[in-house]
């Protein structure tokens, strides 16, 4: 089997705990997947990734699965080079599961002078302005060369906000492209670099439900994709600036329509309490650049201390979006979190770890005072240590949810 999904427990809320079995190993779900854009989770070496995060019982299992971005690896170093190096796992020396996106999101968000036709997208590289063309077939061809365990269909990412008609037109194109992606994948999946080495296993291609912020279009998209029968389904086009209630509603409406026995993946979310909430609703996989990107800006996630809800609402310590998340979390009585800015003077002589409840290698060893010094002095180690802690915070959050769901 190239993919097997076994659900061991399901809660009344819809959340489930399970195991996703992939060619490069097993993944306990629900899972948060760190983003390794250019075949690297920025600033964190692979052996360290293998030691971040715990399992349901608090045993260190490390990062279970990471993402890489097709658009970036296609442009540099090139997918054919990665294929010649044995695929992305061997190239980056990461023998655990991986997932690649289709490149669509970056084509639509990073590149210039895009021209979309029914056939595909012509775009210019954000690196050197060179001209390229991605069709569903080419995106899948590139993803087969990279060889992640899970590949994604190529879809159009509609700008937001978009009208119902514009969203519906785009969705129609996305469905046609999903069918073409699948057709190409089925004909070429044996070309993955590790096909023989792993006993004839192949990658798995997931479909992506679109439909913007319109429940009726989400329904149509989910039904259409389920007819095409993918081994897993992503919910795309969310967390693009819409209010959180809308994100939640679109996820809830879509989950109802997706097969319960297949993995469900929400792309590009979110804050710690969001990933927790969506996991409890029945989302099995999520990814987001937030923990690593925030870390490189000196912003560290940690659990809130008793009575701290008031202090985090101060406008000088936290941005508007954090206030919203923290407040909504405390309203519903969930354990909340704080994003601290390690640059602040108040940490200059603070002997405590970032988070007294965190058991990560950074919190076990270093003080806030030292981390502040490193960051203020622009030492590269600051970015690594900050990233390790934030990733641990996310992975441990999911481990906690998995443990709770396993008891359901
Ligand atoms: Zn920590």
CSV table of C-alpha atoms and ligand atoms in Angstrom, one decimal:
chain,number,residue,atom,x,y,z
A,1,UNK,CA,0.0,0.0,0.0
A,2,UNK,CA,1.3,3.4,-0.9
A,3,UNK,CA,-1.1,5.0,1.6
A,4,UNK,CA,-3.3,3.6,4.4
A,5,UNK,CA,-5.3,5.6,6.9
A,6,UNK,CA,-6.4,3.9,10.1
A,7,UNK,CA,-8.6,5.8,12.5
A,8,UNK,CA,-8.3,4.5,16.1
A,9,UNK,CA,-10.7,6.8,17.9
A,10,UNK,CA,-13.3,9.4,17.0
A,11,UNK,CA,-14.8,12.1,19.3
A,12,UNK,CA,-18.3,13.5,19.2
A,13,UNK,CA,-16.9,16.8,18.0
A,14,UNK,CA,-15.8,15.0,14.8
A,15,UNK,CA,-12.1,14.9,15.7
A,16,UNK,CA,-10.3,11.7,15.3
A,17,UNK,CA,-6.9,10.2,16.1
A,18,UNK,CA,-5.2,7.8,13.7
A,19,UNK,CA,-2.2,6.8,11.8
A,20,UNK,CA,-1.4,7.7,8.2
A,21,UNK,CA,0.9,5.1,6.7
A,22,UNK,CA,3.1,6.4,3.9
A,23,UNK,CA,6.0,5.0,1.9
A,24,UNK,CA,8.6,6.8,4.1
A,25,UNK,CA,6.9,6.0,7.4
A,26,UNK,CA,3.9,6.4,9.7
A,27,UNK,CA,2.4,9.7,10.8
A,28,UNK,CA,0.2,10.0,13.9
A,29,UNK,CA,-2.7,12.2,13.2
A,30,UNK,CA,-3.9,14.9,13.6
A,31,UNK,CA,-0.6,16.3,12.6
A,32,UNK,CA,1.0,19.7,12.1
A,33,UNK,CA,3.5,19.7,9.2
A,34,UNK,CA,6.4,22.2,9.4
A,35,UNK,CA,7.0,24.0,6.0
A,36,UNK,CA,10.4,23.3,4.4
A,37,UNK,CA,10.0,25.7,1.4
A,38,UNK,CA,13.3,25.1,-0.3
A,39,UNK,CA,13.9,21.6,1.0
A,40,UNK,CA,14.8,23.0,4.4
A,41,UNK,CA,12.7,24.1,7.3
A,42,UNK,CA,14.5,27.4,7.6
A,43,UNK,CA,17.4,27.5,10.1
A,44,UNK,CA,16.7,24.0,11.5
A,45,UNK,CA,18.9,21.1,10.6
A,46,UNK,CA,17.2,17.8,9.8
A,47,UNK,CA,18.6,15.9,12.8
A,48,UNK,CA,17.2,18.5,15.1
A,49,UNK,CA,13.8,18.2,13.4
A,50,UNK,CA,13.9,14.5,14.1
A,51,UNK,CA,14.1,15.4,17.8
A,52,UNK,CA,11.4,18.1,18.0
A,53,UNK,CA,7.9,17.0,19.2
A,54,UNK,CA,6.5,14.2,21.3
A,55,UNK,CA,3.9,11.5,20.8
A,56,UNK,CA,0.6,11.0,22.6
A,57,UNK,CA,2.4,9.6,25.6
A,58,UNK,CA,5.0,12.4,25.8
A,59,UNK,CA,7.7,10.3,24.2
A,60,UNK,CA,10.0,12.2,21.8
A,61,UNK,CA,9.2,11.2,18.2
A,62,UNK,CA,10.3,14.3,16.4
A,63,UNK,CA,8.8,15.9,13.4
A,64,UNK,CA,6.8,13.3,11.5
A,65,UNK,CA,6.3,14.9,8.1
A,66,UNK,CA,7.4,18.1,6.4
A,67,UNK,CA,6.3,20.1,3.4
A,68,UNK,CA,8.4,21.3,0.4
A,69,UNK,CA,7.3,23.8,-2.2
A,70,UNK,CA,7.2,22.7,-5.8
A,71,UNK,CA,7.4,26.2,-7.2
A,72,UNK,CA,10.7,27.0,-5.4
A,73,UNK,CA,12.4,23.6,-6.1
A,74,UNK,CA,11.3,23.7,-9.7
A,75,UNK,CA,13.0,27.1,-10.2
A,76,UNK,CA,16.0,26.3,-8.0
A,77,UNK,CA,17.8,23.8,-8.1
A,78,UNK,CA,15.4,22.4,-10.7
A,79,UNK,CA,13.3,19.2,-10.4
A,80,UNK,CA,15.4,17.3,-12.8
A,81,UNK,CA,18.5,17.9,-10.7
A,82,UNK,CA,16.5,16.7,-7.6
A,83,UNK,CA,15.4,13.6,-9.5
A,84,UNK,CA,19.1,12.9,-10.5
A,85,UNK,CA,20.0,13.2,-6.8
A,86,UNK,CA,17.4,10.4,-6.0
A,87,UNK,CA,14.5,12.6,-5.1
A,88,UNK,CA,13.9,15.2,-2.4
A,89,UNK,CA,14.2,12.8,0.5
A,90,UNK,CA,17.7,11.7,-0.4
A,91,UNK,CA,18.7,15.1,-1.7
A,92,UNK,CA,18.0,16.8,1.7
A,93,UNK,CA,18.7,13.6,3.8
A,94,UNK,CA,15.3,13.4,5.3
A,95,UNK,CA,14.0,9.8,5.3
A,96,UNK,CA,10.6,10.6,6.9
A,97,UNK,CA,7.4,11.4,5.1
A,98,UNK,CA,7.1,14.5,3.0
A,99,UNK,CA,4.4,16.4,1.1
A,100,UNK,CA,4.7,18.8,-1.8
A,101,UNK,CA,2.2,21.4,-2.8
A,102,UNK,CA,1.4,21.8,-6.5
A,103,UNK,CA,3.2,25.1,-7.0
A,104,UNK,CA,-0.1,26.8,-7.8
A,105,UNK,CA,-0.2,28.9,-4.7
A,106,UNK,CA,3.2,30.4,-5.3
A,107,UNK,CA,2.6,30.9,-9.0
A,108,UNK,CA,-0.4,32.9,-8.1
A,109,UNK,CA,1.1,34.8,-5.1
A,110,UNK,CA,4.9,35.3,-5.9
A,111,UNK,CA,5.4,35.3,-9.6
A,112,UNK,CA,4.8,38.2,-12.0
A,113,UNK,CA,3.0,38.5,-15.3
A,114,UNK,CA,0.8,35.5,-15.0
A,115,UNK,CA,-1.4,34.5,-17.9
A,116,UNK,CA,-4.0,31.9,-17.1
A,117,UNK,CA,-5.6,29.9,-19.9
A,118,UNK,CA,-7.6,26.7,-19.7
A,119,UNK,CA,-4.4,24.8,-20.4
A,120,UNK,CA,-2.4,26.2,-17.5
A,121,UNK,CA,-0.5,29.3,-16.3
A,122,UNK,CA,2.3,31.2,-17.9
A,123,UNK,CA,4.4,33.1,-15.3
A,124,UNK,CA,7.7,34.8,-14.8
A,125,UNK,CA,10.1,33.6,-12.1
A,126,UNK,CA,10.4,35.9,-9.1
A,127,UNK,CA,14.1,35.1,-9.0
A,128,UNK,CA,15.3,36.2,-12.5
A,129,UNK,CA,12.2,37.1,-14.5
A,130,UNK,CA,12.5,34.0,-16.8
A,131,UNK,CA,9.4,32.7,-18.4
A,132,UNK,CA,7.8,29.4,-17.4
A,133,UNK,CA,4.6,27.5,-17.9
A,134,UNK,CA,2.8,25.2,-15.4
A,135,UNK,CA,0.0,23.0,-16.6
A,136,UNK,CA,-1.7,20.4,-14.3
A,137,UNK,CA,0.4,17.7,-16.1
A,138,UNK,CA,3.7,19.7,-15.7
A,139,UNK,CA,3.0,20.3,-12.0
A,140,UNK,CA,2.5,16.6,-11.4
A,141,UNK,CA,5.5,15.7,-13.5
A,142,UNK,CA,7.6,18.1,-11.3
A,143,UNK,CA,6.1,16.6,-8.1
A,144,UNK,CA,6.9,13.0,-9.3
A,145,UNK,CA,10.5,14.0,-9.9
A,146,UNK,CA,10.7,15.5,-6.4
A,147,UNK,CA,9.1,12.4,-5.0
A,148,UNK,CA,7.3,13.5,-1.8
A,149,UNK,CA,5.0,10.8,-0.3
A,150,UNK,CA,2.0,13.0,-1.0
A,151,UNK,CA,1.6,15.3,-4.0
A,152,UNK,CA,-1.2,17.8,-4.7
A,153,UNK,CA,-3.4,18.5,-7.7
A,154,UNK,CA,-2.7,21.7,-9.5
A,155,UNK,CA,-5.4,24.3,-8.8
A,156,UNK,CA,-6.1,27.9,-9.5
A,157,UNK,CA,-6.0,30.1,-6.4
A,158,UNK,CA,-8.6,32.8,-6.8
A,159,UNK,CA,-7.8,36.3,-5.5
A,160,UNK,CA,-9.7,37.4,-2.4
A,161,UNK,CA,-12.3,38.8,-2.0
A,162,UNK,CA,-13.8,37.3,-5.2
A,163,UNK,CA,-17.4,37.4,-6.4
A,164,UNK,CA,-19.5,34.3,-6.5
A,165,UNK,CA,-19.3,34.1,-10.3
A,166,UNK,CA,-15.5,34.6,-10.4
A,167,UNK,CA,-15.1,32.0,-7.7
A,168,UNK,CA,-17.4,29.5,-9.5
A,169,UNK,CA,-15.5,30.0,-12.8
A,170,UNK,CA,-12.2,29.5,-11.1
A,171,UNK,CA,-13.5,26.4,-9.4
A,172,UNK,CA,-14.6,24.9,-12.7
A,173,UNK,CA,-11.1,25.3,-14.0
A,174,UNK,CA,-9.7,23.8,-10.8
A,175,UNK,CA,-12.0,20.7,-11.2
A,176,UNK,CA,-10.8,20.2,-14.8
A,177,UNK,CA,-7.2,20.6,-13.7
A,178,UNK,CA,-7.8,18.1,-10.8
A,179,UNK,CA,-9.0,15.5,-13.3
A,180,UNK,CA,-6.0,16.2,-15.6
A,181,UNK,CA,-3.6,16.0,-12.7
A,182,UNK,CA,-5.0,12.7,-11.7
A,183,UNK,CA,-4.9,11.3,-15.2
A,184,UNK,CA,-1.3,12.3,-15.6
A,185,UNK,CA,-0.4,11.0,-12.1
A,186,UNK,CA,-2.0,7.6,-12.7
A,187,UNK,CA,-0.1,7.2,-16.0
A,188,UNK,CA,3.3,8.3,-14.6
A,189,UNK,CA,3.3,7.5,-10.8
A,190,UNK,CA,5.8,4.6,-11.3
A,191,UNK,CA,8.4,7.2,-12.4
A,192,UNK,CA,9.0,8.4,-8.8
A,193,UNK,CA,12.7,8.1,-8.0
A,194,UNK,CA,12.3,5.6,-5.1
A,195,UNK,CA,9.7,3.3,-6.9
A,196,UNK,CA,11.9,0.2,-7.1
A,197,UNK,CA,13.8,0.9,-3.9
A,198,UNK,CA,10.5,0.9,-1.9
A,199,UNK,CA,9.1,-2.2,-3.4
A,200,UNK,CA,6.9,-0.6,-6.0
A,201,UNK,CA,5.2,1.9,-3.8
A,202,UNK,CA,4.1,5.2,-5.3
A,203,UNK,CA,3.2,8.7,-4.1
A,204,UNK,CA,-0.4,9.5,-3.4
A,205,UNK,CA,-2.2,12.5,-5.1
A,206,UNK,CA,-4.6,14.5,-3.0
A,207,UNK,CA,-7.5,16.5,-4.4
A,208,UNK,CA,-8.1,20.1,-3.3
A,209,UNK,CA,-11.6,21.5,-2.5
A,210,UNK,CA,-12.0,25.1,-3.5
A,211,UNK,CA,-15.1,27.3,-3.6
A,212,UNK,CA,-13.9,30.4,-1.8
A,213,UNK,CA,-16.1,31.7,1.0
A,214,UNK,CA,-19.3,30.4,-0.6
A,215,UNK,CA,-20.9,27.3,1.1
A,216,UNK,CA,-22.8,26.3,-2.0
A,217,UNK,CA,-19.6,26.3,-4.1
A,218,UNK,CA,-17.7,24.4,-1.4
A,219,UNK,CA,-20.4,21.8,-1.6
A,220,UNK,CA,-20.2,21.6,-5.3
A,221,UNK,CA,-16.4,21.4,-5.2
A,222,UNK,CA,-16.4,18.7,-2.5
A,223,UNK,CA,-18.9,16.6,-4.4
A,224,UNK,CA,-17.1,16.9,-7.7
A,225,UNK,CA,-13.7,15.9,-6.2
A,226,UNK,CA,-15.2,13.0,-4.2
A,227,UNK,CA,-16.5,11.6,-7.5
A,228,UNK,CA,-13.0,11.6,-8.8
A,229,UNK,CA,-12.0,9.4,-5.8
A,230,UNK,CA,-8.7,10.7,-4.4
A,231,UNK,CA,-6.9,8.9,-1.5
A,232,UNK,CA,-7.1,12.2,0.5
A,233,UNK,CA,-8.6,15.6,0.3
A,234,UNK,CA,-7.3,19.1,1.1
A,235,UNK,CA,-9.5,22.2,1.8
A,236,UNK,CA,-7.7,25.0,0.0
A,237,UNK,CA,-8.2,28.8,-0.4
A,238,UNK,CA,-8.7,29.5,3.3
A,239,UNK,CA,-6.9,31.7,5.8
A,240,UNK,CA,-6.4,34.3,3.1
A,241,UNK,CA,-7.6,37.2,5.2
A,242,UNK,CA,-11.2,36.2,5.9
A,243,UNK,CA,-12.7,36.4,9.4
A,244,UNK,CA,-12.0,33.3,11.4
A,245,UNK,CA,-15.7,32.5,11.8
A,246,UNK,CA,-15.8,32.2,8.0
A,247,UNK,CA,-12.8,29.9,7.9
A,248,UNK,CA,-14.3,27.7,10.6
A,249,UNK,CA,-17.7,27.5,8.8
A,250,UNK,CA,-16.1,26.7,5.4
A,251,UNK,CA,-14.1,23.9,7.1
A,252,UNK,CA,-17.1,22.5,8.9
A,253,UNK,CA,-19.3,22.6,5.8
A,254,UNK,CA,-16.6,20.9,3.7
A,255,UNK,CA,-15.7,18.2,6.3
A,256,UNK,CA,-19.4,17.0,6.3
A,257,UNK,CA,-19.1,16.2,2.6
A,258,UNK,CA,-15.7,14.4,2.6
A,259,UNK,CA,-15.4,10.7,3.1
A,260,UNK,CA,-14.8,9.9,6.8
A,261,UNK,CA,-12.3,7.2,6.1
A,262,UNK,CA,-9.8,9.4,4.2
A,263,UNK,CA,-7.3,12.0,5.5
A,264,UNK,CA,-8.5,15.6,5.4
A,265,UNK,CA,-5.9,18.4,5.1
A,266,UNK,CA,-6.5,22.1,5.7
A,267,UNK,CA,-3.8,24.1,3.9
A,268,UNK,CA,-2.0,27.1,5.4
A,269,UNK,CA,-3.4,27.3,9.0
A,270,UNK,CA,-3.0,28.8,11.6
A,271,UNK,CA,-2.5,30.1,15.1
A,272,UNK,CA,-2.0,27.5,17.9
A,273,UNK,CA,-5.6,27.5,19.0
A,274,UNK,CA,-6.8,27.3,15.4
A,275,UNK,CA,-4.9,24.1,14.6
A,276,UNK,CA,-6.3,22.7,17.9
A,277,UNK,CA,-9.8,23.7,17.0
A,278,UNK,CA,-9.7,22.3,13.5
A,279,UNK,CA,-8.1,19.1,14.7
A,280,UNK,CA,-11.1,18.7,17.1
A,281,UNK,CA,-13.5,19.2,14.2
A,282,UNK,CA,-11.9,16.4,12.2
A,283,UNK,CA,-9.1,17.8,10.3
A,284,UNK,CA,-6.2,15.4,10.1
A,285,UNK,CA,-3.4,17.4,8.6
A,286,UNK,CA,-2.4,21.1,8.7
A,287,UNK,CA,0.7,23.1,7.7
A,288,UNK,CA,1.7,26.7,8.2
A,289,UNK,CA,4.8,28.9,7.9
A,290,UNK,CA,3.7,30.8,11.0
A,291,UNK,CA,5.8,29.1,13.7
A,292,UNK,CA,9.0,29.4,11.7
A,293,UNK,CA,8.3,32.8,10.2
A,294,UNK,CA,7.3,34.3,13.5
A,295,UNK,CA,10.5,32.8,15.1
A,296,UNK,CA,12.7,34.6,12.6
A,297,UNK,CA,11.0,37.9,13.7
A,298,UNK,CA,11.7,37.2,17.3
A,299,UNK,CA,8.1,36.3,18.1
A,300,UNK,CA,7.7,33.2,20.3
A,301,UNK,CA,4.6,31.3,21.1
A,302,UNK,CA,4.1,30.0,24.7
A,303,UNK,CA,1.3,29.0,26.9
A,304,UNK,CA,-0.4,31.8,28.8
A,305,UNK,CA,0.0,31.8,32.6
A,306,UNK,CA,-2.9,32.0,35.0
A,307,UNK,CA,-4.4,35.5,34.9
A,308,UNK,CA,-2.3,36.6,31.9
A,309,UNK,CA,-5.3,37.0,29.5
A,310,UNK,CA,-5.5,40.6,30.5
A,311,UNK,CA,-1.9,41.5,29.9
A,312,UNK,CA,-1.8,40.0,26.4
A,313,UNK,CA,-4.5,42.4,25.3
A,314,UNK,CA,-2.2,45.4,25.7
A,315,UNK,CA,-1.8,46.9,22.3
A,316,UNK,CA,2.0,47.4,22.7
A,317,UNK,CA,2.7,43.7,23.3
A,318,UNK,CA,0.6,42.1,20.7
A,319,UNK,CA,-0.9,42.7,17.3
A,320,UNK,CA,-4.5,42.9,16.6
A,321,UNK,CA,-4.7,39.4,15.1
A,322,UNK,CA,-3.2,37.9,18.3
A,323,UNK,CA,-5.7,39.7,20.4
A,324,UNK,CA,-8.5,38.2,18.4
A,325,UNK,CA,-7.1,34.7,18.6
A,326,UNK,CA,-6.3,34.9,22.3
A,327,UNK,CA,-9.7,36.4,23.2
A,328,UNK,CA,-11.7,33.9,21.2
A,329,UNK,CA,-9.7,31.1,22.8
A,330,UNK,CA,-10.4,32.3,26.3
A,331,UNK,CA,-14.1,32.9,25.5
A,332,UNK,CA,-14.6,29.3,24.8
A,333,UNK,CA,-12.6,28.3,27.8
A,334,UNK,CA,-9.7,26.7,25.9
A,335,UNK,CA,-6.2,26.9,27.1
A,336,UNK,CA,-4.7,30.0,25.6
A,337,UNK,CA,-1.4,31.1,24.3
A,338,UNK,CA,0.7,34.2,24.1
A,339,UNK,CA,3.1,35.5,21.4
A,340,UNK,CA,6.0,37.2,23.1
A,341,UNK,CA,8.4,39.5,21.4
A,342,UNK,CA,11.9,38.4,22.7
A,343,UNK,CA,13.4,41.8,21.7
A,344,UNK,CA,11.7,43.6,24.6
A,345,UNK,CA,13.8,45.1,27.3
A,346,UNK,CA,11.8,43.3,30.0
A,347,UNK,CA,13.5,40.0,29.0
A,348,UNK,CA,17.1,41.4,29.3
A,349,UNK,CA,17.7,39.8,32.6
A,350,UNK,CA,14.9,37.2,32.7
A,351,UNK,CA,16.3,33.9,33.9
A,352,UNK,CA,13.2,31.9,32.9
A,353,UNK,CA,12.9,29.7,29.9
A,354,UNK,CA,10.6,30.9,27.1
A,355,UNK,CA,7.8,28.6,28.4
A,356,UNK,CA,8.1,26.9,31.8
A,357,UNK,CA,5.7,24.2,30.6
A,358,UNK,CA,7.7,23.5,27.4
A,359,UNK,CA,10.1,20.6,27.4
A,360,UNK,CA,11.9,21.4,24.2
A,361,UNK,CA,15.6,21.4,23.9
A,362,UNK,CA,15.7,25.3,23.9
A,363,UNK,CA,13.5,25.7,27.0
A,364,UNK,CA,15.5,23.0,28.8
A,365,UNK,CA,18.8,24.9,28.2
A,366,UNK,CA,18.5,28.6,27.5
A,367,UNK,CA,17.1,31.7,29.3
A,368,UNK,CA,15.0,34.4,27.8
A,369,UNK,CA,17.9,36.8,28.7
A,370,UNK,CA,20.2,34.8,26.5
A,371,UNK,CA,17.7,34.4,23.6
A,372,UNK,CA,17.0,38.2,23.7
A,373,UNK,CA,20.8,38.9,23.6
A,374,UNK,CA,21.2,36.6,20.6
A,375,UNK,CA,18.3,38.2,18.7
A,376,UNK,CA,19.3,41.8,19.5
A,377,UNK,CA,22.9,41.0,18.5
A,378,UNK,CA,21.5,39.5,15.2
A,379,UNK,CA,23.3,36.2,15.9
A,380,UNK,CA,22.1,33.5,13.4
A,381,UNK,CA,21.7,31.1,16.4
A,382,UNK,CA,18.8,33.2,17.6
A,383,UNK,CA,16.7,32.2,14.5
A,384,UNK,CA,17.5,28.5,14.9
A,385,UNK,CA,16.7,28.4,18.6
A,386,UNK,CA,13.5,30.5,18.2
A,387,UNK,CA,12.4,28.2,15.4
A,388,UNK,CA,13.0,25.1,17.4
A,389,UNK,CA,10.9,26.3,20.3
A,390,UNK,CA,8.0,27.5,18.1
A,391,UNK,CA,7.9,24.3,16.2
A,392,UNK,CA,8.0,22.3,19.4
A,393,UNK,CA,5.1,24.4,20.7
A,394,UNK,CA,3.0,23.6,17.6
A,395,UNK,CA,4.0,19.9,17.5
A,396,UNK,CA,3.3,19.5,21.3
A,397,UNK,CA,0.0,21.2,20.9
A,398,UNK,CA,-1.0,18.6,18.3
A,399,UNK,CA,0.3,15.8,20.5
A,400,UNK,CA,-1.9,17.0,23.4
A,401,UNK,CA,-4.9,17.1,21.1
A,402,UNK,CA,-4.1,13.6,19.8
A,403,UNK,CA,-3.9,12.3,23.3
A,404,UNK,CA,-7.3,13.7,24.2
A,405,UNK,CA,-8.8,12.4,21.0
A,406,UNK,CA,-7.3,9.0,21.6
A,407,UNK,CA,-9.3,8.8,24.8
A,408,UNK,CA,-12.6,9.6,23.1
B,1,LIG,ZN1,10.4,25.4,24.3
